[in-house]
Amino acid sequence: METVLTTHFANERYRRLDTYRQYGGYEALKKALAMDPVQIIDEVKKANLRGRGGAGFPAGVKWGFLPKDLSRPRVLVINADEGEPGTFKDRVIMTRGPHLLIEGIAISCFALRAHACWIYIRGEFVREAGIVDEAVAEAYAAGFLGENILGSGFDLDVTVHRGAGAYICGEETSLINSLEGKRGWPRLKPPFPASVGAFGLPTIVNNVETIADIPWIVTHGGETFAALGVEKNGGTRLIGVSGAVNRPGVYELSAGVNLKDIIYEHAGGIKDGKKLKAVIPGGSSTPVLRPDEIDVSYDIESMAKIGTMAGSGGVIVIPEGTCMVRSLSVLMNFYAHESCGQCTPCREGTGWLKKIVGRIEEGKGREGDVELILDLCDNMMGRTICPLSDAAAMPAQSFIWKFREEFDRHIGEQKCPYGNRF
Amino acid sequence: MSVAFSEGARAEFERLLTRYPDRKAVILPALHLAQKEFGFVSDDAIVYIAGLVGTSPAEIEGVATFYTMFNRKPVGKYHVQICRNISCSLLGAEHLIEHISEKLRVRPGETTPDGKFTLTKVECLGSCGTAPVMQVNDEYHEHLTVESIDRILDQLP
């Protein structure tokens, strides 16, 4: 199958500018600089490129939200805060092909008429930030960034900015606050970032993978990109498979690949010849699936139809013999730890979910605890500034809906049937 | 006791100021610099950064305490941060955490008496495909086993 991003990732030197250029790197930028910015945005719209950070919003449409008048400078912010458990694809782009991202940034900023871009990289990715920083320096030295890029008269400054350990900063308005040097608290919308974003300026926030796709789209055309995927879901996706599979890793596959094939063909099936018990299909926040539900196309609409999400492309595979209550307890600890504390339903809700799921796992569950969890979830969803509250409630609900008998058994027997172990 | 950046860190701070339209945007980068320079973000470091940025220590403190990576207390020479999230747990992270805990004779959150190691359980490090994972200072260590952990920790000077 044709690949957009990973074609040369096996070559260690591809991260360097000279090798990247040997494979045609920055030719797309040259082409783009000769195009009308509106034409580039049209190609991105035709590409059916959906945001790869998790929400899946059409990138071209998002770009269209910037105000028409150019009186205020606009900026691009790259979300490289990869933090959704199960997601580890942007790290691969940044370490293997950082120039794909930088060329994508240059083209996108030209299309958006933006002259400044910040790449917000999660703080733990020290090495990755170093690699991207080096690549940015190479691009400046070669005239692909900076003033008067390739004689076009277009100026662009790109700066690598490191986060400091906060899952919430992957939410775009939290990321903007964090970039501005504040606590990473999500902002109320409206105003949307496209009108008032970073430093009060019109801002587009895009995921690393989304922007890394842009050079290929400019080179080959939006329709060619769209054809690599399925209806409304253009191109390929970097899908990360983790957990109990024989070949965990990142796979570049059509946006309409079958979820079962991702696990059994590409990732080599379940480890140690075990049976499959459950799949968290698109990062830890997405509703869990039972084995009989995974014969489905991984595109955004098909996944929504079965009540879950392809999210950020992180497939977490849970094998037979795993305690689902313990698994959920791990996730609930995570959300309670990461809630920023601004909104009461989330701050209190995530804490209570952690506590109640934890006590069920410890064999201290009470009659009615399962109903209490579901009631809490009802009161957490759609009632907060950002989706972290929903992100905690969705796994809690779905684990109960799909594996209710395990919760009941823990409470009934007053112990974990799996011996409190993974 | 007041603290100050080395010449190199001071130059880096000045360079950073040119990269943002607002002075306060350098708060996170400055906190990273401070942690690198002083080993942790002390009260004195907070006051120092506030002076450099031109804001109150309270604002810097408020920012610093929001983020897990800024250590407000000293940590060991090696900060061993092991992931406890789902993909790592599915591949044995709980057992590995117990192993490190026994090996170093500290509980998560504690530092060895000689000040060499601090052990911390952390949330997802974004390396789930190579789980289980830990980060020792800036370095990631992936595909962990009891044996590889022993090897990694034993050879640290």
CSV table of N, CA, C and O in Angstrom, one decimal, chain A residues 282-393:
chain,number,residue,atom,x,y,z
A,282,GLY,N,-9.0,3.7,20.3
A,282,GLY,CA,-8.4,5.0,19.8
A,282,GLY,C,-7.8,5.8,20.9
A,282,GLY,O,-7.9,7.1,20.9
A,283,GLY,N,-7.1,5.2,21.8
A,283,GLY,CA,-6.5,6.0,23.0
A,283,GLY,C,-7.4,5.7,24.2
A,283,GLY,O,-8.6,5.3,24.0
A,284,SER,N,-6.9,5.9,25.4
A,284,SER,CA,-7.5,5.4,26.6
A,284,SER,C,-8.9,6.0,26.9
A,284,SER,O,-9.7,5.4,27.6
A,285,SER,N,-9.2,7.1,26.2
A,285,SER,CA,-10.5,7.7,26.5
A,285,SER,C,-11.7,7.1,25.7
A,285,SER,O,-12.8,7.4,26.0
A,286,THR,N,-11.4,6.3,24.7
A,286,THR,CA,-12.4,5.8,23.8
A,286,THR,C,-13.1,4.6,24.4
A,286,THR,O,-12.4,3.7,24.9
A,287,PRO,N,-14.4,4.5,24.2
A,287,PRO,CA,-15.1,3.4,24.7
A,287,PRO,C,-14.6,2.0,24.3
A,287,PRO,O,-14.3,1.8,23.1
A,288,VAL,N,-14.5,1.1,25.2
A,288,VAL,CA,-13.9,-0.2,25.0
A,288,VAL,C,-14.8,-1.1,24.1
A,288,VAL,O,-16.0,-0.9,24.1
A,289,LEU,N,-14.2,-2.0,23.3
A,289,LEU,CA,-15.0,-2.9,22.5
A,289,LEU,C,-14.7,-4.4,22.9
A,289,LEU,O,-13.6,-4.7,23.4
A,290,ARG,N,-15.7,-5.2,22.7
A,290,ARG,CA,-15.6,-6.6,23.0
A,290,ARG,C,-15.1,-7.3,21.6
A,290,ARG,O,-15.2,-6.7,20.6
A,291,PRO,N,-14.5,-8.5,21.7
A,291,PRO,CA,-14.0,-9.1,20.5
A,291,PRO,C,-14.9,-9.2,19.4
A,291,PRO,O,-14.5,-9.2,18.2
A,292,ASP,N,-16.2,-9.4,19.7
A,292,ASP,CA,-17.2,-9.6,18.6
A,292,ASP,C,-17.6,-8.3,17.9
A,292,ASP,O,-18.3,-8.3,17.0
A,293,GLU,N,-17.0,-7.2,18.4
A,293,GLU,CA,-17.3,-5.9,17.8
A,293,GLU,C,-16.2,-5.3,16.9
A,293,GLU,O,-16.4,-4.2,16.3
A,294,ILE,N,-15.1,-6.0,16.8
A,294,ILE,CA,-13.9,-5.3,16.1
A,294,ILE,C,-13.8,-5.5,14.6
A,294,ILE,O,-12.9,-5.0,14.0
A,295,ASP,N,-14.7,-6.3,14.0
A,295,ASP,CA,-14.7,-6.4,12.6
A,295,ASP,C,-15.3,-5.2,12.0
A,295,ASP,O,-16.5,-5.2,11.5
A,296,VAL,N,-14.6,-4.1,12.0
A,296,VAL,CA,-15.2,-2.8,11.6
A,296,VAL,C,-14.1,-1.9,11.0
A,296,VAL,O,-12.9,-2.0,11.3
A,297,SER,N,-14.6,-1.1,10.0
A,297,SER,CA,-13.6,-0.1,9.4
A,297,SER,C,-13.2,0.9,10.5
A,297,SER,O,-14.0,1.4,11.3
A,298,TYR,N,-11.9,1.2,10.5
A,298,TYR,CA,-11.4,2.1,11.5
A,298,TYR,C,-11.6,3.6,11.2
A,298,TYR,O,-11.1,4.5,11.9
A,299,ASP,N,-12.4,3.9,10.2
A,299,ASP,CA,-12.7,5.3,9.9
A,299,ASP,C,-13.6,5.9,10.9
A,299,ASP,O,-14.3,5.2,11.7
A,300,ILE,N,-13.6,7.2,11.0
A,300,ILE,CA,-14.2,7.9,12.1
A,300,ILE,C,-15.7,7.7,12.2
A,300,ILE,O,-16.3,7.4,13.3
A,301,GLU,N,-16.4,7.7,11.0
A,301,GLU,CA,-17.9,7.5,11.0
A,301,GLU,C,-18.3,6.0,11.4
A,301,GLU,O,-19.2,5.8,12.2
A,302,SER,N,-17.5,5.0,10.9
A,302,SER,CA,-17.8,3.6,11.2
A,302,SER,C,-17.6,3.4,12.7
A,302,SER,O,-18.4,2.6,13.3
A,303,MET,N,-16.6,3.9,13.2
A,303,MET,CA,-16.3,3.7,14.7
A,303,MET,C,-17.4,4.4,15.5
A,303,MET,O,-17.9,3.9,16.5
A,304,ALA,N,-17.9,5.6,15.1
A,304,ALA,CA,-18.9,6.3,15.8
A,304,ALA,C,-20.2,5.5,15.8
A,304,ALA,O,-21.0,5.5,16.8
A,305,LYS,N,-20.5,4.8,14.6
A,305,LYS,CA,-21.7,4.0,14.5
A,305,LYS,C,-21.7,2.9,15.6
A,305,LYS,O,-22.8,2.5,16.0
A,306,ILE,N,-20.6,2.4,16.0
A,306,ILE,CA,-20.6,1.3,17.0
A,306,ILE,C,-20.4,1.9,18.4
A,306,ILE,O,-20.0,1.2,19.3
A,307,GLY,N,-20.5,3.2,18.5
A,307,GLY,CA,-20.4,3.8,19.8
A,307,GLY,C,-19.1,4.1,20.3
A,307,GLY,O,-18.9,4.3,21.6
A,308,THR,N,-18.1,4.1,19.5
A,308,THR,CA,-16.7,4.4,20.0
A,308,THR,C,-16.0,5.4,19.0
A,308,THR,O,-16.7,6.0,18.2
A,309,MET,N,-14.7,5.5,19.1
A,309,MET,CA,-14.0,6.5,18.4
A,309,MET,C,-12.6,5.9,17.9
A,309,MET,O,-12.0,5.1,18.7
A,310,ALA,N,-12.2,6.4,16.7
A,310,ALA,CA,-10.8,6.0,16.3
A,310,ALA,C,-9.8,7.0,17.0
A,310,ALA,O,-8.6,6.7,17.0
A,311,GLY,N,-10.3,8.1,17.6
A,311,GLY,CA,-9.5,9.0,18.4
A,311,GLY,C,-8.2,9.3,17.8
A,311,GLY,O,-8.0,9.8,16.7
A,312,SER,N,-7.1,9.1,18.7
A,312,SER,CA,-5.8,9.5,18.3
A,312,SER,C,-5.0,8.3,17.7
A,312,SER,O,-3.8,8.3,17.5
A,313,GLY,N,-5.8,7.2,17.3
A,313,GLY,CA,-5.1,6.1,16.6
A,313,GLY,C,-4.3,5.2,17.5
A,313,GLY,O,-3.4,4.5,17.0
A,314,GLY,N,-4.7,5.1,18.8
A,314,GLY,CA,-3.9,4.3,19.7
A,314,GLY,C,-4.8,3.0,20.1
A,314,GLY,O,-5.7,3.2,20.8
A,315,VAL,N,-4.4,1.9,19.5
A,315,VAL,CA,-5.2,0.7,19.7
A,315,VAL,C,-4.5,-0.1,20.9
A,315,VAL,O,-3.4,-0.5,20.8
A,316,ILE,N,-5.3,-0.3,22.0
A,316,ILE,CA,-4.7,-1.0,23.2
A,316,ILE,C,-5.4,-2.3,23.3
A,316,ILE,O,-6.6,-2.4,23.3
A,317,VAL,N,-4.6,-3.4,23.2
A,317,VAL,CA,-5.1,-4.7,23.1
A,317,VAL,C,-5.0,-5.4,24.5
A,317,VAL,O,-4.0,-5.5,25.1
A,318,ILE,N,-6.2,-5.9,25.0
A,318,ILE,CA,-6.3,-6.5,26.3
A,318,ILE,C,-6.5,-8.0,26.1
A,318,ILE,O,-7.5,-8.4,25.5
A,319,PRO,N,-5.7,-8.9,26.6
A,319,PRO,CA,-5.8,-10.3,26.4
A,319,PRO,C,-6.7,-11.0,27.5
A,319,PRO,O,-7.0,-10.4,28.5
A,320,GLU,N,-7.1,-12.2,27.2
A,320,GLU,CA,-7.9,-13.0,28.1
A,320,GLU,C,-7.1,-13.1,29.4
A,320,GLU,O,-5.8,-13.1,29.4
A,321,GLY,N,-7.8,-13.2,30.5
A,321,GLY,CA,-7.1,-13.4,31.8
A,321,GLY,C,-6.8,-12.0,32.5
A,321,GLY,O,-6.2,-12.0,33.5
A,322,THR,N,-7.2,-11.0,31.8
A,322,THR,CA,-6.9,-9.6,32.4
A,322,THR,C,-8.1,-9.2,33.1
A,322,THR,O,-9.3,-9.3,32.7
A,323,CYS,N,-7.9,-8.6,34.3
A,323,CYS,CA,-9.0,-8.1,35.1
A,323,CYS,C,-9.5,-6.8,34.6
A,323,CYS,O,-8.7,-5.8,34.5
A,324,MET,N,-10.7,-6.6,34.1
A,324,MET,CA,-11.2,-5.4,33.6
A,324,MET,C,-11.4,-4.3,34.6
A,324,MET,O,-11.3,-3.1,34.3
A,325,VAL,N,-11.7,-4.7,35.8
A,325,VAL,CA,-11.9,-3.7,36.9
A,325,VAL,C,-10.5,-3.1,37.2
A,325,VAL,O,-10.4,-1.9,37.4
A,326,ARG,N,-9.5,-3.9,37.3
A,326,ARG,CA,-8.1,-3.4,37.5
A,326,ARG,C,-7.7,-2.5,36.4
A,326,ARG,O,-7.1,-1.5,36.6
A,327,SER,N,-8.0,-2.9,35.2
A,327,SER,CA,-7.6,-2.1,34.0
A,327,SER,C,-8.3,-0.7,34.1
A,327,SER,O,-7.7,0.3,33.9
A,328,LEU,N,-9.6,-0.8,34.4
A,328,LEU,CA,-10.3,0.5,34.6
A,328,LEU,C,-9.7,1.3,35.7
A,328,LEU,O,-9.7,2.6,35.6
A,329,SER,N,-9.4,0.7,36.8
A,329,SER,CA,-8.8,1.4,37.9
A,329,SER,C,-7.5,2.1,37.5
A,329,SER,O,-7.3,3.3,38.0
A,330,VAL,N,-6.7,1.5,36.7
A,330,VAL,CA,-5.5,2.2,36.2
A,330,VAL,C,-5.9,3.5,35.5
A,330,VAL,O,-5.3,4.5,35.7
A,331,LEU,N,-6.9,3.3,34.6
A,331,LEU,CA,-7.3,4.5,33.8
A,331,LEU,C,-7.9,5.6,34.7
A,331,LEU,O,-7.7,6.8,34.5
A,332,MET,N,-8.7,5.2,35.7
A,332,MET,CA,-9.3,6.2,36.6
A,332,MET,C,-8.3,6.9,37.4
A,332,MET,O,-8.5,8.1,37.7
A,333,ASN,N,-7.3,6.2,37.9
A,333,ASN,CA,-6.2,6.9,38.6
A,333,ASN,C,-5.6,8.0,37.7
A,333,ASN,O,-5.3,9.1,38.1
A,334,PHE,N,-5.4,7.6,36.4
A,334,PHE,CA,-4.8,8.5,35.4
A,334,PHE,C,-5.7,9.8,35.3
A,334,PHE,O,-5.2,10.9,35.5
A,335,TYR,N,-7.0,9.7,35.1
A,335,TYR,CA,-7.8,10.8,34.9
A,335,TYR,C,-7.9,11.7,36.1
A,335,TYR,O,-8.0,12.9,36.1
A,336,ALA,N,-8.0,11.0,37.3
A,336,ALA,CA,-8.0,11.8,38.5
A,336,ALA,C,-6.8,12.6,38.7
A,336,ALA,O,-6.8,13.8,39.2
A,337,HIS,N,-5.6,12.0,38.3
A,337,HIS,CA,-4.3,12.7,38.4
A,337,HIS,C,-4.3,13.9,37.5
A,337,HIS,O,-3.7,14.9,37.8
A,338,GLU,N,-4.9,13.7,36.3
A,338,GLU,CA,-4.7,14.7,35.2
A,338,GLU,C,-5.8,15.8,35.2
A,338,GLU,O,-5.7,16.7,34.4
A,339,SER,N,-6.9,15.6,35.9
A,339,SER,CA,-7.9,16.6,35.9
A,339,SER,C,-7.3,17.9,36.4
A,339,SER,O,-6.6,18.0,37.4
A,340,CYS,N,-7.6,19.0,35.7
A,340,CYS,CA,-6.9,20.3,36.0
A,340,CYS,C,-7.6,20.9,37.2
A,340,CYS,O,-7.0,21.8,37.8
A,341,GLY,N,-8.8,20.5,37.6
A,341,GLY,CA,-9.4,21.0,38.8
A,341,GLY,C,-10.3,22.2,38.6
A,341,GLY,O,-10.9,22.7,39.6
A,342,GLN,N,-10.4,22.7,37.4
A,342,GLN,CA,-11.2,23.9,37.2
A,342,GLN,C,-12.7,23.6,37.3
A,342,GLN,O,-13.4,24.4,38.0
A,343,CYS,N,-13.2,22.6,36.7
A,343,CYS,CA,-14.7,22.3,36.8
A,343,CYS,C,-15.0,21.3,37.8
A,343,CYS,O,-14.4,20.2,37.9
A,344,THR,N,-16.0,21.6,38.6
A,344,THR,CA,-16.4,20.7,39.7
A,344,THR,C,-16.8,19.3,39.2
A,344,THR,O,-16.3,18.3,39.8
A,345,PRO,N,-17.6,19.1,38.1
A,345,PRO,CA,-18.0,17.7,37.8
A,345,PRO,C,-16.7,16.8,37.5
A,345,PRO,O,-16.7,15.7,37.8
A,346,CYS,N,-15.7,17.4,36.9
A,346,CYS,CA,-14.5,16.7,36.5
A,346,CYS,C,-13.6,16.5,37.7
A,346,CYS,O,-13.2,15.4,38.0
A,347,ARG,N,-13.4,17.6,38.4
A,347,ARG,CA,-12.5,17.5,39.6
A,347,ARG,C,-13.0,16.5,40.6
A,347,ARG,O,-12.3,15.6,41.1
A,348,GLU,N,-14.3,16.6,40.9
A,348,GLU,CA,-14.9,15.7,41.9
A,348,GLU,C,-15.2,14.3,41.3
A,348,GLU,O,-14.9,13.3,41.9
A,349,GLY,N,-15.7,14.3,40.1
A,349,GLY,CA,-16.1,13.1,39.4
A,349,GLY,C,-14.9,12.2,39.2
A,349,GLY,O,-15.0,11.0,39.5
A,350,THR,N,-13.8,12.7,38.7
A,350,THR,CA,-12.7,11.8,38.4
A,350,THR,C,-12.1,11.2,39.8
A,350,THR,O,-11.7,10.1,39.8
A,351,GLY,N,-12.2,12.0,40.8
A,351,GLY,CA,-11.7,11.6,42.1
A,351,GLY,C,-12.6,10.4,42.6
A,351,GLY,O,-12.1,9.4,43.2
A,352,TRP,N,-13.9,10.6,42.5
A,352,TRP,CA,-14.8,9.6,43.0
A,352,TRP,C,-14.7,8.3,42.1
A,352,TRP,O,-14.8,7.2,42.7
A,353,LEU,N,-14.6,8.5,40.8
A,353,LEU,CA,-14.4,7.3,40.0
A,353,LEU,C,-13.2,6.5,40.4
A,353,LEU,O,-13.2,5.3,40.5
A,354,LYS,N,-12.1,7.2,40.6
A,354,LYS,CA,-10.9,6.5,41.1
A,354,LYS,C,-11.1,5.7,42.4
A,354,LYS,O,-10.8,4.6,42.5
A,355,LYS,N,-11.8,6.4,43.3
A,355,LYS,CA,-12.1,5.8,44.6
A,355,LYS,C,-13.0,4.6,44.5
A,355,LYS,O,-12.7,3.6,45.1
A,356,ILE,N,-14.1,4.8,43.8
A,356,ILE,CA,-15.1,3.7,43.8
A,356,ILE,C,-14.6,2.5,43.0
A,356,ILE,O,-14.7,1.3,43.4
A,357,VAL,N,-14.0,2.7,41.8
A,357,VAL,CA,-13.4,1.6,41.0
A,357,VAL,C,-12.3,0.9,41.8
A,357,VAL,O,-12.2,-0.3,41.9
A,358,GLY,N,-11.5,1.8,42.5
A,358,GLY,CA,-10.4,1.2,43.3
A,358,GLY,C,-10.9,0.3,44.4
A,358,GLY,O,-10.4,-0.7,44.7
A,359,ARG,N,-12.0,0.8,45.1
A,359,ARG,CA,-12.5,-0.1,46.2
A,359,ARG,C,-13.1,-1.4,45.7
A,359,ARG,O,-13.0,-2.4,46.4
A,360,ILE,N,-13.7,-1.3,44.5
A,360,ILE,CA,-14.3,-2.6,44.0
A,360,ILE,C,-13.2,-3.5,43.7
A,360,ILE,O,-13.2,-4.7,44.0
A,361,GLU,N,-12.1,-3.0,43.1
A,361,GLU,CA,-10.9,-3.9,42.8
A,361,GLU,C,-10.3,-4.5,44.1
A,361,GLU,O,-9.9,-5.6,44.1
A,362,GLU,N,-10.3,-3.7,45.1
A,362,GLU,CA,-9.7,-4.2,46.4
A,362,GLU,C,-10.6,-5.1,47.2
A,362,GLU,O,-10.3,-5.6,48.2
A,363,GLY,N,-11.8,-5.4,46.6
A,363,GLY,CA,-12.7,-6.3,47.3
A,363,GLY,C,-13.6,-5.6,48.4
A,363,GLY,O,-14.1,-6.2,49.3
A,364,LYS,N,-13.7,-4.3,48.3
A,364,LYS,CA,-14.5,-3.5,49.2
A,364,LYS,C,-15.6,-2.8,48.6
A,364,LYS,O,-16.2,-1.9,49.1
A,365,GLY,N,-16.0,-3.3,47.4
A,365,GLY,CA,-17.1,-2.7,46.7
A,365,GLY,C,-18.4,-2.9,47.4
A,365,GLY,O,-18.6,-3.9,48.1
A,366,ARG,N,-19.3,-1.9,47.3
A,366,ARG,CA,-20.6,-1.9,48.0
A,366,ARG,C,-21.7,-2.2,47.0
A,366,ARG,O,-21.6,-1.8,45.8
A,367,GLU,N,-22.8,-2.7,47.5
A,367,GLU,CA,-24.0,-2.9,46.7
A,367,GLU,C,-24.4,-1.5,46.1
A,367,GLU,O,-24.4,-0.5,46.9
A,368,GLY,N,-24.6,-1.4,44.9
A,368,GLY,CA,-25.0,-0.1,44.3
A,368,GLY,C,-23.9,0.7,43.8
A,368,GLY,O,-24.1,1.7,43.1
A,369,ASP,N,-22.7,0.2,43.9
A,369,ASP,CA,-21.5,1.0,43.4
A,369,ASP,C,-21.5,1.1,41.9
A,369,ASP,O,-21.1,2.2,41.4
A,370,VAL,N,-21.9,0.1,41.2
A,370,VAL,CA,-21.9,0.1,39.8
A,370,VAL,C,-22.9,1.2,39.3
A,370,VAL,O,-22.6,2.0,38.4
A,371,GLU,N,-24.1,1.2,39.9
A,371,GLU,CA,-25.1,2.3,39.5
A,371,GLU,C,-24.5,3.7,39.9
A,371,GLU,O,-24.8,4.6,39.2
A,372,LEU,N,-23.8,3.7,41.0
A,372,LEU,CA,-23.3,5.0,41.4
A,372,LEU,C,-22.3,5.5,40.4
A,372,LEU,O,-22.3,6.7,40.0
A,373,ILE,N,-21.4,4.6,39.9
A,373,ILE,CA,-20.5,5.0,38.8
A,373,ILE,C,-21.2,5.5,37.6
A,373,ILE,O,-20.9,6.6,37.0
A,374,LEU,N,-22.2,4.8,37.2
A,374,LEU,CA,-23.0,5.2,36.0
A,374,LEU,C,-23.6,6.6,36.2
A,374,LEU,O,-23.7,7.4,35.3
A,375,ASP,N,-24.2,6.8,37.4
A,375,ASP,CA,-24.8,8.1,37.7
A,375,ASP,C,-23.8,9.2,37.7
A,375,ASP,O,-24.0,10.3,37.2
A,376,LEU,N,-22.6,8.9,38.3
A,376,LEU,CA,-21.5,9.9,38.3
A,376,LEU,C,-21.2,10.3,36.8
A,376,LEU,O,-21.0,11.5,36.5
A,377,CYS,N,-21.1,9.3,36.0
A,377,CYS,CA,-20.7,9.5,34.6
A,377,CYS,C,-21.7,10.4,33.9
A,377,CYS,O,-21.4,11.3,33.1
A,378,ASP,N,-23.0,10.1,34.1
A,378,ASP,CA,-24.1,11.0,33.6
A,378,ASP,C,-23.9,12.4,34.0
A,378,ASP,O,-24.1,13.3,33.2
A,379,ASN,N,-23.4,12.6,35.2
A,379,ASN,CA,-23.2,14.0,35.7
A,379,ASN,C,-21.9,14.6,35.3
A,379,ASN,O,-21.7,15.8,35.6
A,380,MET,N,-21.0,13.9,34.7
A,380,MET,CA,-19.7,14.4,34.2
A,380,MET,C,-19.7,14.7,32.8
A,380,MET,O,-19.0,15.6,32.3
A,381,MET,N,-20.6,14.1,32.0
A,381,MET,CA,-20.5,14.2,30.5
A,381,MET,C,-21.1,15.5,30.0
A,381,MET,O,-22.3,15.7,30.3
A,382,GLY,N,-20.4,16.2,29.2
A,382,GLY,CA,-20.9,17.4,28.6
A,382,GLY,C,-21.2,18.6,29.5
A,382,GLY,O,-21.9,19.5,29.2
A,383,ARG,N,-20.6,18.5,30.7
A,383,ARG,CA,-20.9,19.6,31.7
A,383,ARG,C,-19.7,20.4,32.1
A,383,ARG,O,-19.7,21.0,33.1
A,384,THR,N,-18.6,20.3,31.3
A,384,THR,CA,-17.4,20.9,31.7
A,384,THR,C,-16.8,21.7,30.5
A,384,THR,O,-17.2,21.6,29.4
A,385,ILE,N,-15.8,22.5,30.9
A,385,ILE,CA,-15.2,23.4,29.9
A,385,ILE,C,-14.5,22.6,28.8
A,385,ILE,O,-14.7,22.9,27.6
A,386,CYS,N,-13.8,21.5,29.1
A,386,CYS,CA,-13.1,20.7,28.1
A,386,CYS,C,-13.6,19.3,28.2
A,386,CYS,O,-14.3,18.9,29.1
A,387,PRO,N,-13.1,18.4,27.3
A,387,PRO,CA,-13.6,17.0,27.3
A,387,PRO,C,-12.9,16.1,28.2
A,387,PRO,O,-13.2,14.9,28.1
A,388,LEU,N,-12.1,16.5,29.1
A,388,LEU,CA,-11.4,15.5,30.0
A,388,LEU,C,-12.4,14.8,30.8
A,388,LEU,O,-12.2,13.6,31.1
A,389,SER,N,-13.4,15.5,31.3
A,389,SER,CA,-14.4,14.8,32.1
A,389,SER,C,-15.1,13.7,31.3
A,389,SER,O,-15.3,12.6,31.8
A,390,ASP,N,-15.5,14.0,30.1
A,390,ASP,CA,-16.0,12.9,29.2
A,390,ASP,C,-15.0,11.8,28.9
A,390,ASP,O,-15.4,10.6,28.9
A,391,ALA,N,-13.8,12.2,28.8
A,391,ALA,CA,-12.7,11.2,28.5
A,391,ALA,C,-12.6,10.2,29.6
A,391,ALA,O,-12.2,9.1,29.4
A,392,ALA,N,-12.9,10.7,30.9
A,392,ALA,CA,-12.8,9.7,32.0
A,392,ALA,C,-14.1,8.9,32.1
A,392,ALA,O,-14.1,7.7,32.4
A,393,ALA,N,-15.2,9.6,31.8
A,393,ALA,CA,-16.5,8.9,31.9
A,393,ALA,C,-16.7,7.8,30.9
A,393,ALA,O,-17.3,6.8,31.1
